[in-house]
mmCIF file with all atom_site columns, C-alpha atoms in Angstrom:
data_model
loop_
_atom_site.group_PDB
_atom_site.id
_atom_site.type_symbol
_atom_site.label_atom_id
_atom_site.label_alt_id
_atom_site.label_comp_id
_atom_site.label_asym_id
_atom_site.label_entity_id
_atom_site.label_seq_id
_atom_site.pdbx_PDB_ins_code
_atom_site.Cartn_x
_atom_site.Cartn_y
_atom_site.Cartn_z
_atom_site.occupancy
_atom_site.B_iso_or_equiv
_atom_site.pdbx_formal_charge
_atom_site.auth_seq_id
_atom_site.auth_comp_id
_atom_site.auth_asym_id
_atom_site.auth_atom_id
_atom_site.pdbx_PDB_model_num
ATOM 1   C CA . UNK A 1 1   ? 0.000  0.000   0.000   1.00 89.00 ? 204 UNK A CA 1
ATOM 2   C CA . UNK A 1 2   ? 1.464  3.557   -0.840  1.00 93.00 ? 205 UNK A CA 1
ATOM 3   C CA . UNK A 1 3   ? 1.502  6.401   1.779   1.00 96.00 ? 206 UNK A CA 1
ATOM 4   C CA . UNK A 1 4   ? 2.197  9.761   1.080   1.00 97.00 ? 207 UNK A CA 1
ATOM 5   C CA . UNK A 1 5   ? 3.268  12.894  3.654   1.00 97.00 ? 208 UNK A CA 1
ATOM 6   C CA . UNK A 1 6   ? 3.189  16.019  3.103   1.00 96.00 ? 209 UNK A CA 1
ATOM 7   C CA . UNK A 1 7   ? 6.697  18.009  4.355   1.00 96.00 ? 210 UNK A CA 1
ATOM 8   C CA . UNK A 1 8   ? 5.564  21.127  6.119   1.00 92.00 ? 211 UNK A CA 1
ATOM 9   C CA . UNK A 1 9   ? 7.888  23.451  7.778   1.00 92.00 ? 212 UNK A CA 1
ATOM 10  C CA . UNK A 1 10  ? 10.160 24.083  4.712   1.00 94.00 ? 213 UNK A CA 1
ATOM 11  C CA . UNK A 1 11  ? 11.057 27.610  4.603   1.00 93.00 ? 214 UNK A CA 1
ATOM 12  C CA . UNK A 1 12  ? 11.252 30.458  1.480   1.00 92.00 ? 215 UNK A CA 1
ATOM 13  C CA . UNK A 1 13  ? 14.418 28.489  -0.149  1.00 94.00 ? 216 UNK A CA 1
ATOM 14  C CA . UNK A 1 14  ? 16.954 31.126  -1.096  1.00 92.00 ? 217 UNK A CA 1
ATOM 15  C CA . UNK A 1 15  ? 20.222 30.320  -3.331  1.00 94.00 ? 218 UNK A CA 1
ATOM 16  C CA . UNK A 1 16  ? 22.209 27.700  -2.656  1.00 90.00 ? 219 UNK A CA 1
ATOM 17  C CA . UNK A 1 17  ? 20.465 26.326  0.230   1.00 94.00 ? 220 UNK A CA 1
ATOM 18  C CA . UNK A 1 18  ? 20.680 22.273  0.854   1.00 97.00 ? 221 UNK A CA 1
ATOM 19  C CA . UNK A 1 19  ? 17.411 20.925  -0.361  1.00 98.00 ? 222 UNK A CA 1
ATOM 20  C CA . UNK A 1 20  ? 18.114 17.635  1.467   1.00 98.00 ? 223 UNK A CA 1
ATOM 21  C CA . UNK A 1 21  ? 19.007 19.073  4.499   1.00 98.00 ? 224 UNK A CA 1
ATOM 22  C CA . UNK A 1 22  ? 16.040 20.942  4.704   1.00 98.00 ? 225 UNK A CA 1
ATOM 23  C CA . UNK A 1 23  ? 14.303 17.588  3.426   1.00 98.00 ? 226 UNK A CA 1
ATOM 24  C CA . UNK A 1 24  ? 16.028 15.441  6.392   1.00 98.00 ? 227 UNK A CA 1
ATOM 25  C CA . UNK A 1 25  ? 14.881 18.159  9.289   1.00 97.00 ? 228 UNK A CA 1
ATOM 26  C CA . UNK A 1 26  ? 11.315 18.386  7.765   1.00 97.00 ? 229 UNK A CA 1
ATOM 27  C CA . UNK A 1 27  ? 11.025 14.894  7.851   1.00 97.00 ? 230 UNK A CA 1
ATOM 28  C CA . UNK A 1 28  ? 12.347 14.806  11.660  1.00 96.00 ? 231 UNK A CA 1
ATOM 29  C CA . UNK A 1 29  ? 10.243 17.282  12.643  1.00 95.00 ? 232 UNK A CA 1
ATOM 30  C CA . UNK A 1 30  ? 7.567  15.700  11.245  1.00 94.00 ? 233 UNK A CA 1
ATOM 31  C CA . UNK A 1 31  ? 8.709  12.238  13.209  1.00 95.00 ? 234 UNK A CA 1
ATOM 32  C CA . UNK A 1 32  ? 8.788  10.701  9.726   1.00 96.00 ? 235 UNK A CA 1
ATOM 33  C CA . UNK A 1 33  ? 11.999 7.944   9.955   1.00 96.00 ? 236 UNK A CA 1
ATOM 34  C CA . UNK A 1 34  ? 13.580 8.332   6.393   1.00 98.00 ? 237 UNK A CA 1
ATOM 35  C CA . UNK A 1 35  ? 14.004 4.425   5.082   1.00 97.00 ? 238 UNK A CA 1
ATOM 36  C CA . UNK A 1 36  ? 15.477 2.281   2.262   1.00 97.00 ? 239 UNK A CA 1
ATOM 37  C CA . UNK A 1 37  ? 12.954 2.611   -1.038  1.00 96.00 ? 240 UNK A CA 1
ATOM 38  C CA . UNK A 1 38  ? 11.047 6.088   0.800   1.00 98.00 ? 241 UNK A CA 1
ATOM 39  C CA . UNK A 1 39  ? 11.187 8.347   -2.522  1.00 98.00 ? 242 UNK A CA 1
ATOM 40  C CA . UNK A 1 40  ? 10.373 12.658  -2.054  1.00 98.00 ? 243 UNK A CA 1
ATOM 41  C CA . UNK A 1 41  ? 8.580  14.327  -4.799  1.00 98.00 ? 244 UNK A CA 1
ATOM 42  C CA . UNK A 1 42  ? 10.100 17.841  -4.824  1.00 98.00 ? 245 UNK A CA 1
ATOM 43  C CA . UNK A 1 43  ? 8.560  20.567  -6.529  1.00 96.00 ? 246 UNK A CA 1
ATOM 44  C CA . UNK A 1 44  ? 10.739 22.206  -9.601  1.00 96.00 ? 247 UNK A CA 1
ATOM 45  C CA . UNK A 1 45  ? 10.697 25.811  -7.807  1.00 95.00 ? 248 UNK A CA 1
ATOM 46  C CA . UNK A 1 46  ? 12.140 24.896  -5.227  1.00 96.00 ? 249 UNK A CA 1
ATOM 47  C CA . UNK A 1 47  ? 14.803 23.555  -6.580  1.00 98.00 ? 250 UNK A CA 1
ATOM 48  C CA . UNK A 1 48  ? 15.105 26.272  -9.332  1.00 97.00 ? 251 UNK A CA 1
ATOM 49  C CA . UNK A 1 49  ? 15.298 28.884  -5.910  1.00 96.00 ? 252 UNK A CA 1
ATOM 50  C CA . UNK A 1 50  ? 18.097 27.000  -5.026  1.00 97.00 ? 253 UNK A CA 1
ATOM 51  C CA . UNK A 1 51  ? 19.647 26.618  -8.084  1.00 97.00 ? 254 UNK A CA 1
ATOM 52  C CA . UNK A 1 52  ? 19.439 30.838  -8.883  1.00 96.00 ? 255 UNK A CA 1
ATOM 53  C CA . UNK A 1 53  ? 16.894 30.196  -11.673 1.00 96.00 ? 256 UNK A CA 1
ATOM 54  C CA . UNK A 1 54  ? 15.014 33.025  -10.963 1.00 94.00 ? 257 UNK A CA 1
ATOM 55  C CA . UNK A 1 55  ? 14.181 35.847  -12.989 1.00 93.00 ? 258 UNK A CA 1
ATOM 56  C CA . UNK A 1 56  ? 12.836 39.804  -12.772 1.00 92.00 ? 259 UNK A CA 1
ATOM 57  C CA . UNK A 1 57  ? 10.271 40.547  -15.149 1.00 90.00 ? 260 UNK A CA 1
ATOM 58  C CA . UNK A 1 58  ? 8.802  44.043  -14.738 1.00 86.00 ? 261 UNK A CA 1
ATOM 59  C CA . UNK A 1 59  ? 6.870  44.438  -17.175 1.00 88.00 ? 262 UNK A CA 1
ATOM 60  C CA . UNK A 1 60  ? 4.704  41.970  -20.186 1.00 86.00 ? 263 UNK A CA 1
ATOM 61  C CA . UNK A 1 61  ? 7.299  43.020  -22.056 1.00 89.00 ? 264 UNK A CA 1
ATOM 62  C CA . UNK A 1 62  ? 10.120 41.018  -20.044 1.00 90.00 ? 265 UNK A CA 1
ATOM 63  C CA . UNK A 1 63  ? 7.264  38.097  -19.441 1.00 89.00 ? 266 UNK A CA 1
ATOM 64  C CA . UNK A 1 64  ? 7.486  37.339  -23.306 1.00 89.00 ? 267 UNK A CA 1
ATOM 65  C CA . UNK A 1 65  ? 10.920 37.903  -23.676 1.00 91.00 ? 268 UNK A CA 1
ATOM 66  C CA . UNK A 1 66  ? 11.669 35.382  -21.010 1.00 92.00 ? 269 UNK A CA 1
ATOM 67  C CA . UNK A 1 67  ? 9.158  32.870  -22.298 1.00 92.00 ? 270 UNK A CA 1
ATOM 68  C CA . UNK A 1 68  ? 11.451 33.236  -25.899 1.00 90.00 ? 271 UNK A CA 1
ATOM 69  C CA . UNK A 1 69  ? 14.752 32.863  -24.161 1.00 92.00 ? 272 UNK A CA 1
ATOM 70  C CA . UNK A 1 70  ? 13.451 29.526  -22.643 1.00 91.00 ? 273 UNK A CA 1
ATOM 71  C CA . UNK A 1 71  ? 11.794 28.071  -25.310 1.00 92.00 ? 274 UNK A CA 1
ATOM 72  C CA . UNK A 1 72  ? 13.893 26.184  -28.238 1.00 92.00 ? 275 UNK A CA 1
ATOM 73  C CA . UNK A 1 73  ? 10.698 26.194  -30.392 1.00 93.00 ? 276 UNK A CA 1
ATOM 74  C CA . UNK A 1 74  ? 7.418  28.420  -30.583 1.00 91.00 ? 277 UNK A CA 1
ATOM 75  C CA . UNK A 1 75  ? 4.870  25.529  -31.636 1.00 90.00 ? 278 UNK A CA 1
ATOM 76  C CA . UNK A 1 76  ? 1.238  27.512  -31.175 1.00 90.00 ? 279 UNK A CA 1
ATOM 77  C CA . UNK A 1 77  ? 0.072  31.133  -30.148 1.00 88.00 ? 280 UNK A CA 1
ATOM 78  C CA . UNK A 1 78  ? -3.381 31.828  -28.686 1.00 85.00 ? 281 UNK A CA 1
ATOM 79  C CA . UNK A 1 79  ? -3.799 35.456  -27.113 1.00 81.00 ? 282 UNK A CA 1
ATOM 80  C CA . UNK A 1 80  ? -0.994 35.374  -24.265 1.00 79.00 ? 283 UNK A CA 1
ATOM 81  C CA . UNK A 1 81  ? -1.183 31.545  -24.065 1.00 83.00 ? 284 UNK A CA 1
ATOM 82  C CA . UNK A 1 82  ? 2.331  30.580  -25.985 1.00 89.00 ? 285 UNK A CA 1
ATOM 83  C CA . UNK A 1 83  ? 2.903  27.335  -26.571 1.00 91.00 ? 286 UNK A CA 1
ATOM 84  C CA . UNK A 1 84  ? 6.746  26.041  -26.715 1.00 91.00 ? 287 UNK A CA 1
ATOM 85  C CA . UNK A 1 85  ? 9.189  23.232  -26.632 1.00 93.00 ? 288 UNK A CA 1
ATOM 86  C CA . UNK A 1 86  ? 11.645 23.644  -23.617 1.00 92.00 ? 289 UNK A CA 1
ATOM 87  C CA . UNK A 1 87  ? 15.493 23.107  -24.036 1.00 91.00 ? 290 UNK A CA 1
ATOM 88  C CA . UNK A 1 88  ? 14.160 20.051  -22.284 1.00 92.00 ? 291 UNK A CA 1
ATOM 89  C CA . UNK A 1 89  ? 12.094 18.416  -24.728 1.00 91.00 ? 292 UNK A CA 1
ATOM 90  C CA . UNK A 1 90  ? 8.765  19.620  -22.967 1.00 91.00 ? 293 UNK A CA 1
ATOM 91  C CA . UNK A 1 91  ? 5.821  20.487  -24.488 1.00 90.00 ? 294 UNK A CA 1
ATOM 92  C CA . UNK A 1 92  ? 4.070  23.062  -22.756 1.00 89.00 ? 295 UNK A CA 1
ATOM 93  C CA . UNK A 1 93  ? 2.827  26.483  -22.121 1.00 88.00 ? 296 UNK A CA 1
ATOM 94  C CA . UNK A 1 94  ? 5.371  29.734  -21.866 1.00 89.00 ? 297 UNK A CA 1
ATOM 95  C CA . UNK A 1 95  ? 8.295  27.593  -21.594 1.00 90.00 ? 298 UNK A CA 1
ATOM 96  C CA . UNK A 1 96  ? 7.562  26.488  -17.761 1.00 91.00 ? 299 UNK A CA 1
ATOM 97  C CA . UNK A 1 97  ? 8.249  30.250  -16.840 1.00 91.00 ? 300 UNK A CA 1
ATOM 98  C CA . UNK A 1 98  ? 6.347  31.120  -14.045 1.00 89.00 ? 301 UNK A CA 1
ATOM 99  C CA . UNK A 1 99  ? 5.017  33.970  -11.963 1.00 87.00 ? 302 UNK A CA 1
ATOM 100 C CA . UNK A 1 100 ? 3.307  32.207  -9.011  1.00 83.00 ? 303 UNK A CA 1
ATOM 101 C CA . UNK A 1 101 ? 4.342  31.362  -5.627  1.00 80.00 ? 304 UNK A CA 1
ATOM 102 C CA . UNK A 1 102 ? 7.318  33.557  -5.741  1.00 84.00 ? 305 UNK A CA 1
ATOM 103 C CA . UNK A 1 103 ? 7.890  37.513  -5.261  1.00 85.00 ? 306 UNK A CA 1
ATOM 104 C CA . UNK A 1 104 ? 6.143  39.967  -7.784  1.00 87.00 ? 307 UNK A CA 1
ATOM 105 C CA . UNK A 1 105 ? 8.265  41.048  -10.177 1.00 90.00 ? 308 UNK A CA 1
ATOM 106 C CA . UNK A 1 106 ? 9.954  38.086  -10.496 1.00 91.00 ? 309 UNK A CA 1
ATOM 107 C CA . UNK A 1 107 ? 9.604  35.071  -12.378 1.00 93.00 ? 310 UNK A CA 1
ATOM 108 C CA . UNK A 1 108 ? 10.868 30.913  -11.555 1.00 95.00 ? 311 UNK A CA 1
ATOM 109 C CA . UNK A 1 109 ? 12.416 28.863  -14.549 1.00 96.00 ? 312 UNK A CA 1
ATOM 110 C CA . UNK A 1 110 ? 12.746 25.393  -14.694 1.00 96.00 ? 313 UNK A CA 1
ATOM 111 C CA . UNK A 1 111 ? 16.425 23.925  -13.416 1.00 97.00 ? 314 UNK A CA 1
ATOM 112 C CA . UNK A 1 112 ? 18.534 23.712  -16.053 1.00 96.00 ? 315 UNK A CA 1
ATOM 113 C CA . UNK A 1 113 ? 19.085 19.896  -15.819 1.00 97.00 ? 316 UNK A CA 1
ATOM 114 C CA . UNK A 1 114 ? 16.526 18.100  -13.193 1.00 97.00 ? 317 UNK A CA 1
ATOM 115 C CA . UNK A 1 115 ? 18.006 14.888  -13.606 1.00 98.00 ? 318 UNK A CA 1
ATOM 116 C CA . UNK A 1 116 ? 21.100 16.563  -11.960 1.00 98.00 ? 319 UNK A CA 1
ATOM 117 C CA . UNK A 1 117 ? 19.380 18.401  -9.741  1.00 98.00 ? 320 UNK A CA 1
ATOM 118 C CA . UNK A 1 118 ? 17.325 15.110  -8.328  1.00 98.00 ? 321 UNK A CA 1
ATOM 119 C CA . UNK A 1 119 ? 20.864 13.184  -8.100  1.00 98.00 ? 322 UNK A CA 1
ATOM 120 C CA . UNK A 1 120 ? 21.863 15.831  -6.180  1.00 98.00 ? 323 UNK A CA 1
ATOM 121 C CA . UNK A 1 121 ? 19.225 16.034  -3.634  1.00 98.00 ? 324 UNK A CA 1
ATOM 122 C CA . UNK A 1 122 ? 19.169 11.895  -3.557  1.00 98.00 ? 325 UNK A CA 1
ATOM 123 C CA . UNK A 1 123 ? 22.685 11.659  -2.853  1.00 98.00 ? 326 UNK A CA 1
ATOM 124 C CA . UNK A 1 124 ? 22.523 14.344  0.132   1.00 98.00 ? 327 UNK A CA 1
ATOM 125 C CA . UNK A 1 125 ? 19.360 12.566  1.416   1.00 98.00 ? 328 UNK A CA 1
ATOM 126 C CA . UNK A 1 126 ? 21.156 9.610   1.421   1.00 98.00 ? 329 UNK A CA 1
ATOM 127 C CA . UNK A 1 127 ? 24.699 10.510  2.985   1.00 98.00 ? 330 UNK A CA 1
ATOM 128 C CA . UNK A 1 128 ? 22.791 12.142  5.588   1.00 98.00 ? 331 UNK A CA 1
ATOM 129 C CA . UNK A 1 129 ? 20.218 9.048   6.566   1.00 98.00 ? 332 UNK A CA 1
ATOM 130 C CA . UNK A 1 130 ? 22.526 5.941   5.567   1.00 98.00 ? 333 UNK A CA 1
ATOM 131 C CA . UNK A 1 131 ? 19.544 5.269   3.345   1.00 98.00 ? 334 UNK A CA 1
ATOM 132 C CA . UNK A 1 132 ? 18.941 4.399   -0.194  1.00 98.00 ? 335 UNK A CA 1
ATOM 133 C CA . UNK A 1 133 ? 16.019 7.124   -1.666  1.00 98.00 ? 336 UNK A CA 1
ATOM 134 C CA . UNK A 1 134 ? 14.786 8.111   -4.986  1.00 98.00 ? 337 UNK A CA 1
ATOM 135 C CA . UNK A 1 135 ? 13.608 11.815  -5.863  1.00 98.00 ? 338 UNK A CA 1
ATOM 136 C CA . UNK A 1 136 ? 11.707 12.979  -8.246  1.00 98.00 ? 339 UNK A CA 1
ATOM 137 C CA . UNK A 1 137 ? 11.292 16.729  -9.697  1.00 98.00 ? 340 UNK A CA 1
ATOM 138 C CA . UNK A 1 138 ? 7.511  17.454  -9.948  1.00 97.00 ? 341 UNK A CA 1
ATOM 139 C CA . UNK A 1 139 ? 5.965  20.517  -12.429 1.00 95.00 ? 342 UNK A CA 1
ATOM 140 C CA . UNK A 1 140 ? 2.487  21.374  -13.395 1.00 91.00 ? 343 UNK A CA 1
ATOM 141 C CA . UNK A 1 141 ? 1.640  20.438  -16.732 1.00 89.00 ? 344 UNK A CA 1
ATOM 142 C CA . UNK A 1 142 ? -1.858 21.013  -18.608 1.00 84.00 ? 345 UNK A CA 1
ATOM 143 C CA . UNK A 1 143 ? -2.991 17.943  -20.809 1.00 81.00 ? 346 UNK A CA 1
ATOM 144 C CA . UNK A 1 144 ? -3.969 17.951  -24.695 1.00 76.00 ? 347 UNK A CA 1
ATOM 145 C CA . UNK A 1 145 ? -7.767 18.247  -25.362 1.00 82.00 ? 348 UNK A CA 1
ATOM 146 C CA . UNK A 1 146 ? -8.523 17.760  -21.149 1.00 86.00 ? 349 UNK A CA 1
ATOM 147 C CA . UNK A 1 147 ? -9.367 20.606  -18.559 1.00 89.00 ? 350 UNK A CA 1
ATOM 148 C CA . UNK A 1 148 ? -7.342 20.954  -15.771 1.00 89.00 ? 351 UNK A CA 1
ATOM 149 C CA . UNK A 1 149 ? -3.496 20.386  -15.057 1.00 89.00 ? 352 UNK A CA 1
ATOM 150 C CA . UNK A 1 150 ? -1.890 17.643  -13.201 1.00 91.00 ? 353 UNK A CA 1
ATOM 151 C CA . UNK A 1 151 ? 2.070  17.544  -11.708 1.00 93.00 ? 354 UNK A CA 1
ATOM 152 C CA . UNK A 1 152 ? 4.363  14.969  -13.965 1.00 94.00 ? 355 UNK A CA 1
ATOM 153 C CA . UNK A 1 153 ? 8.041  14.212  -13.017 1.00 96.00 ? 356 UNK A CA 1
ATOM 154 C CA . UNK A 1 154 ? 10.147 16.554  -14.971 1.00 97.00 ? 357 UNK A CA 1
ATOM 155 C CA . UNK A 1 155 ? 13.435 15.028  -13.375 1.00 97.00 ? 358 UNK A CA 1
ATOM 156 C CA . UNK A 1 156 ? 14.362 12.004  -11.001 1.00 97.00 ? 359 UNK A CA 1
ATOM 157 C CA . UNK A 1 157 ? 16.896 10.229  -9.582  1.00 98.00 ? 360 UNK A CA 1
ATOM 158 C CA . UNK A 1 158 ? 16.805 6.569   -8.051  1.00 96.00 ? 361 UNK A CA 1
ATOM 159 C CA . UNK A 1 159 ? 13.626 5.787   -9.157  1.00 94.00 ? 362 UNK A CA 1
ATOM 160 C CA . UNK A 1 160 ? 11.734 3.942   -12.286 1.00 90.00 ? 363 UNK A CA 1
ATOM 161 C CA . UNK A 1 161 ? 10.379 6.185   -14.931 1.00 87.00 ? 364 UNK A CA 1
ATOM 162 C CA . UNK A 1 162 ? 8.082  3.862   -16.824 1.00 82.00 ? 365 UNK A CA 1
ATOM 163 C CA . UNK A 1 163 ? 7.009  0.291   -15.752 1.00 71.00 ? 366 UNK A CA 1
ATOM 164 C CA . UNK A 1 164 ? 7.640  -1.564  -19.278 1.00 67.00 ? 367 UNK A CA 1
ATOM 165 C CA . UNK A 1 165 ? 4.790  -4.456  -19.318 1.00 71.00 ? 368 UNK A CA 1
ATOM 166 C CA . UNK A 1 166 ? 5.370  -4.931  -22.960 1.00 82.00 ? 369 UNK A CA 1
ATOM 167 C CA . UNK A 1 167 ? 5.507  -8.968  -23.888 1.00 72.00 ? 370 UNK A CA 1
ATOM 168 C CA . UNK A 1 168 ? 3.940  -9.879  -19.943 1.00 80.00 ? 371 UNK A CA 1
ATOM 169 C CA . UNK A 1 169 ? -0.102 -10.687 -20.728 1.00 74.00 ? 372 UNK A CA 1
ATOM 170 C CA . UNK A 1 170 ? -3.301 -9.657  -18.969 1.00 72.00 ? 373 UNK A CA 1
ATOM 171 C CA . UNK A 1 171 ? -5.396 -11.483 -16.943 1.00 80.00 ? 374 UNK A CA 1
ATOM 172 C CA . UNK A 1 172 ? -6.925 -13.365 -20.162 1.00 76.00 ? 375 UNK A CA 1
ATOM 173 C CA . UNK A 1 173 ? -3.738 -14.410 -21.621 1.00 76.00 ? 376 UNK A CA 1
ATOM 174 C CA . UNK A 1 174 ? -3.675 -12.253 -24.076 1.00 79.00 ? 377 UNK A CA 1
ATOM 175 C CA . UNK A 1 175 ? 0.169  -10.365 -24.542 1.00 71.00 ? 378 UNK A CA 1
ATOM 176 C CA . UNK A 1 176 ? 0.226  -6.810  -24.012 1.00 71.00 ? 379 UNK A CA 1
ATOM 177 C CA . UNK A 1 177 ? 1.975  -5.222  -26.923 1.00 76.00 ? 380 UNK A CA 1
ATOM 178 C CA . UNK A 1 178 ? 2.177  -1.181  -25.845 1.00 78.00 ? 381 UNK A CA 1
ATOM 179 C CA . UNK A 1 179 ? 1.367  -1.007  -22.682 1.00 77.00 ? 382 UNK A CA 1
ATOM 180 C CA . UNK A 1 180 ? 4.167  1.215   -20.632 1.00 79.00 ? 383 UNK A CA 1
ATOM 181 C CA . UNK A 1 181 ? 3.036  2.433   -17.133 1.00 80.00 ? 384 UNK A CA 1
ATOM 182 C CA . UNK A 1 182 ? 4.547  6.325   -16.904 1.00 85.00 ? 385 UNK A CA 1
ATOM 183 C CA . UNK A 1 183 ? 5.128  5.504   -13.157 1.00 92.00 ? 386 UNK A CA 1
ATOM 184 C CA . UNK A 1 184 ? 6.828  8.657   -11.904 1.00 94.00 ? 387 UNK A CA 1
ATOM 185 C CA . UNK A 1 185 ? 4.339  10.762  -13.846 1.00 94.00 ? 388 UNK A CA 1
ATOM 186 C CA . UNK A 1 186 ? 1.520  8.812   -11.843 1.00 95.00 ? 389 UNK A CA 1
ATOM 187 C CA . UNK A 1 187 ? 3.504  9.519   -8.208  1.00 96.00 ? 390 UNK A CA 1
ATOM 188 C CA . UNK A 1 188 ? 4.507  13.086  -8.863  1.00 96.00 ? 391 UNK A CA 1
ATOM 189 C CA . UNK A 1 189 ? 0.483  13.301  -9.619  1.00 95.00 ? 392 UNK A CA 1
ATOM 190 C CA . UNK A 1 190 ? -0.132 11.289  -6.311  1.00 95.00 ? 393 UNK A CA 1
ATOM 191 C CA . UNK A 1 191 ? 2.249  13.488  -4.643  1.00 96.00 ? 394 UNK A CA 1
ATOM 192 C CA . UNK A 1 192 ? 0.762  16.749  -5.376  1.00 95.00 ? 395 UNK A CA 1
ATOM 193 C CA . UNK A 1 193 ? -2.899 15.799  -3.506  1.00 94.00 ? 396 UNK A CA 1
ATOM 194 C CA . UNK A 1 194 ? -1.172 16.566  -0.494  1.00 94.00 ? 397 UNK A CA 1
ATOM 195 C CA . UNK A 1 195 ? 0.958  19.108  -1.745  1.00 92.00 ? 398 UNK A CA 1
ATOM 196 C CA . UNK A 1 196 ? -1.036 21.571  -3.042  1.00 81.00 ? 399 UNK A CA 1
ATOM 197 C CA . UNK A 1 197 ? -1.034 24.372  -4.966  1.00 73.00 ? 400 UNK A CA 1
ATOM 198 C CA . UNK A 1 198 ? -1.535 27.143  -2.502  1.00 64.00 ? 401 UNK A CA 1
ATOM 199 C CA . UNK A 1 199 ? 0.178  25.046  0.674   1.00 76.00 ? 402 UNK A CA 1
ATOM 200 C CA . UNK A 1 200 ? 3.244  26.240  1.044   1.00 85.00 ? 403 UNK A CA 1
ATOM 201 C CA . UNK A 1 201 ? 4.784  22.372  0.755   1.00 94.00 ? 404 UNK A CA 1
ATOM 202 C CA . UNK A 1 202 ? 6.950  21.784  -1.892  1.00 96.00 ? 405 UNK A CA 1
ATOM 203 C CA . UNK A 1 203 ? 7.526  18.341  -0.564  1.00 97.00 ? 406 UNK A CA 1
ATOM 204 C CA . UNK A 1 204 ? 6.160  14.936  -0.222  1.00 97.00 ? 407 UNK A CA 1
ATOM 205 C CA . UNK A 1 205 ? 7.435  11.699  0.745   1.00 98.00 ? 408 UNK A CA 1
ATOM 206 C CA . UNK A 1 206 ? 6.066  8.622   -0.572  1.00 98.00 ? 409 UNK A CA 1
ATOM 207 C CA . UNK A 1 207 ? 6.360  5.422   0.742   1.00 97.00 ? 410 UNK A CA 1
ATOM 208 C CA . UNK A 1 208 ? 5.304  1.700   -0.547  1.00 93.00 ? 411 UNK A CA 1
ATOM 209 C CA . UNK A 1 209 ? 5.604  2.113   -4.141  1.00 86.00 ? 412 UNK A CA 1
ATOM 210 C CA . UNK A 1 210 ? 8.636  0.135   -4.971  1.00 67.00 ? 413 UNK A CA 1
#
């Protein structure tokens, strides 16, 4: 069975603060024991705040020449909805620049490489605990032709990206021929029901999935 905590008590991250230390005293002052297989969902502005990608933007002006800067491809244009391809890969709207949860005038960007950026916080979670973790980096992402938005993993470390159930069959013996399970995508989702939007926790740990 999978539980998931929410990590409250993380303070405004500045630059170059520890993400897993502040990780490792939430989770103590929550009474939460850190153990082998535990992995944290971590939201991306966090770890952008920590990582200096921040940005001012006074004016609409700056907002869309920010949004160009961070975009390697300008796919659609509706009104001020611009949608782009990150340097990433992603698909999705203003190039992941965004304006809430953080200071006016200023905007968050995503980290320039969240793989790195989970390793980083995995490792430090781990040196500090003796324990073996995974982390993944959450953002909110809107979905093709569906209302609403839900949080995908935009970067991980120590954990399984996609369940591959490709040749295994289904409960009628028939052999699944596609069928790939986008695993992190479903706990970074998971994650962010106890997370929130308006919160203030940028953290979750879950436990029981692997």
């Amino acid at each position: 069975m999978i539980s998931i905590w929410p990590l409250a008590g993380i303070p405004e991250i500045g630059p170059d603060a520890s993400l897993s230390d502040e990780i490792v005293a939430a989770c103590r002052r929550s009474d939460l024991s850190i153990i082998d297989g535990d992995i944290f969902v971590v939201t991306h502005k966090i770890v952008s705040k920590a990582e200096g990608r921040t940005a001012e933007i006074l004016t609409d002006a700056d907002y869309r020449a920010l949004i160009a800067a961070e975009a390697s491809d300008i796919i659609r244009r509706r009104g001020d909805l611009v949608i782009t391809r990150t340097r990433h890969g992603f698909i999705c709207a203003n190039a992941a620049v965004d304006r809430s949860n953080t200071p006016v005038g200023t905007a968050v960007l995503l980290p320039i490489d969240p793989d790195r950026s989970a390793h980083r916080i995995r490792v430090g979670i781990e040196r500090a605990t003796g324990t073996a973790v995974g982390v993944l980096i959450s953002d909110t992402f809107g979905r093709a032709w569906r209302r609403g938005q839900t949080d995908v993993a935009i970067g991980m470390s120590g954990v399984t990206s996609v369940l591959d159930l490709r040749g295994s069959t289904d409960h009628e013996g028939r052999e699944l021929s596609a069928t790939e399970v986008a695993v992190a995508d479903e706990l970074a989702g998971a994650a962010d029901l106890v997370m929130g939007k308006a919160s203030k926790i940028p953290v979750a740990l879950v436990r029981g999935s692997r």
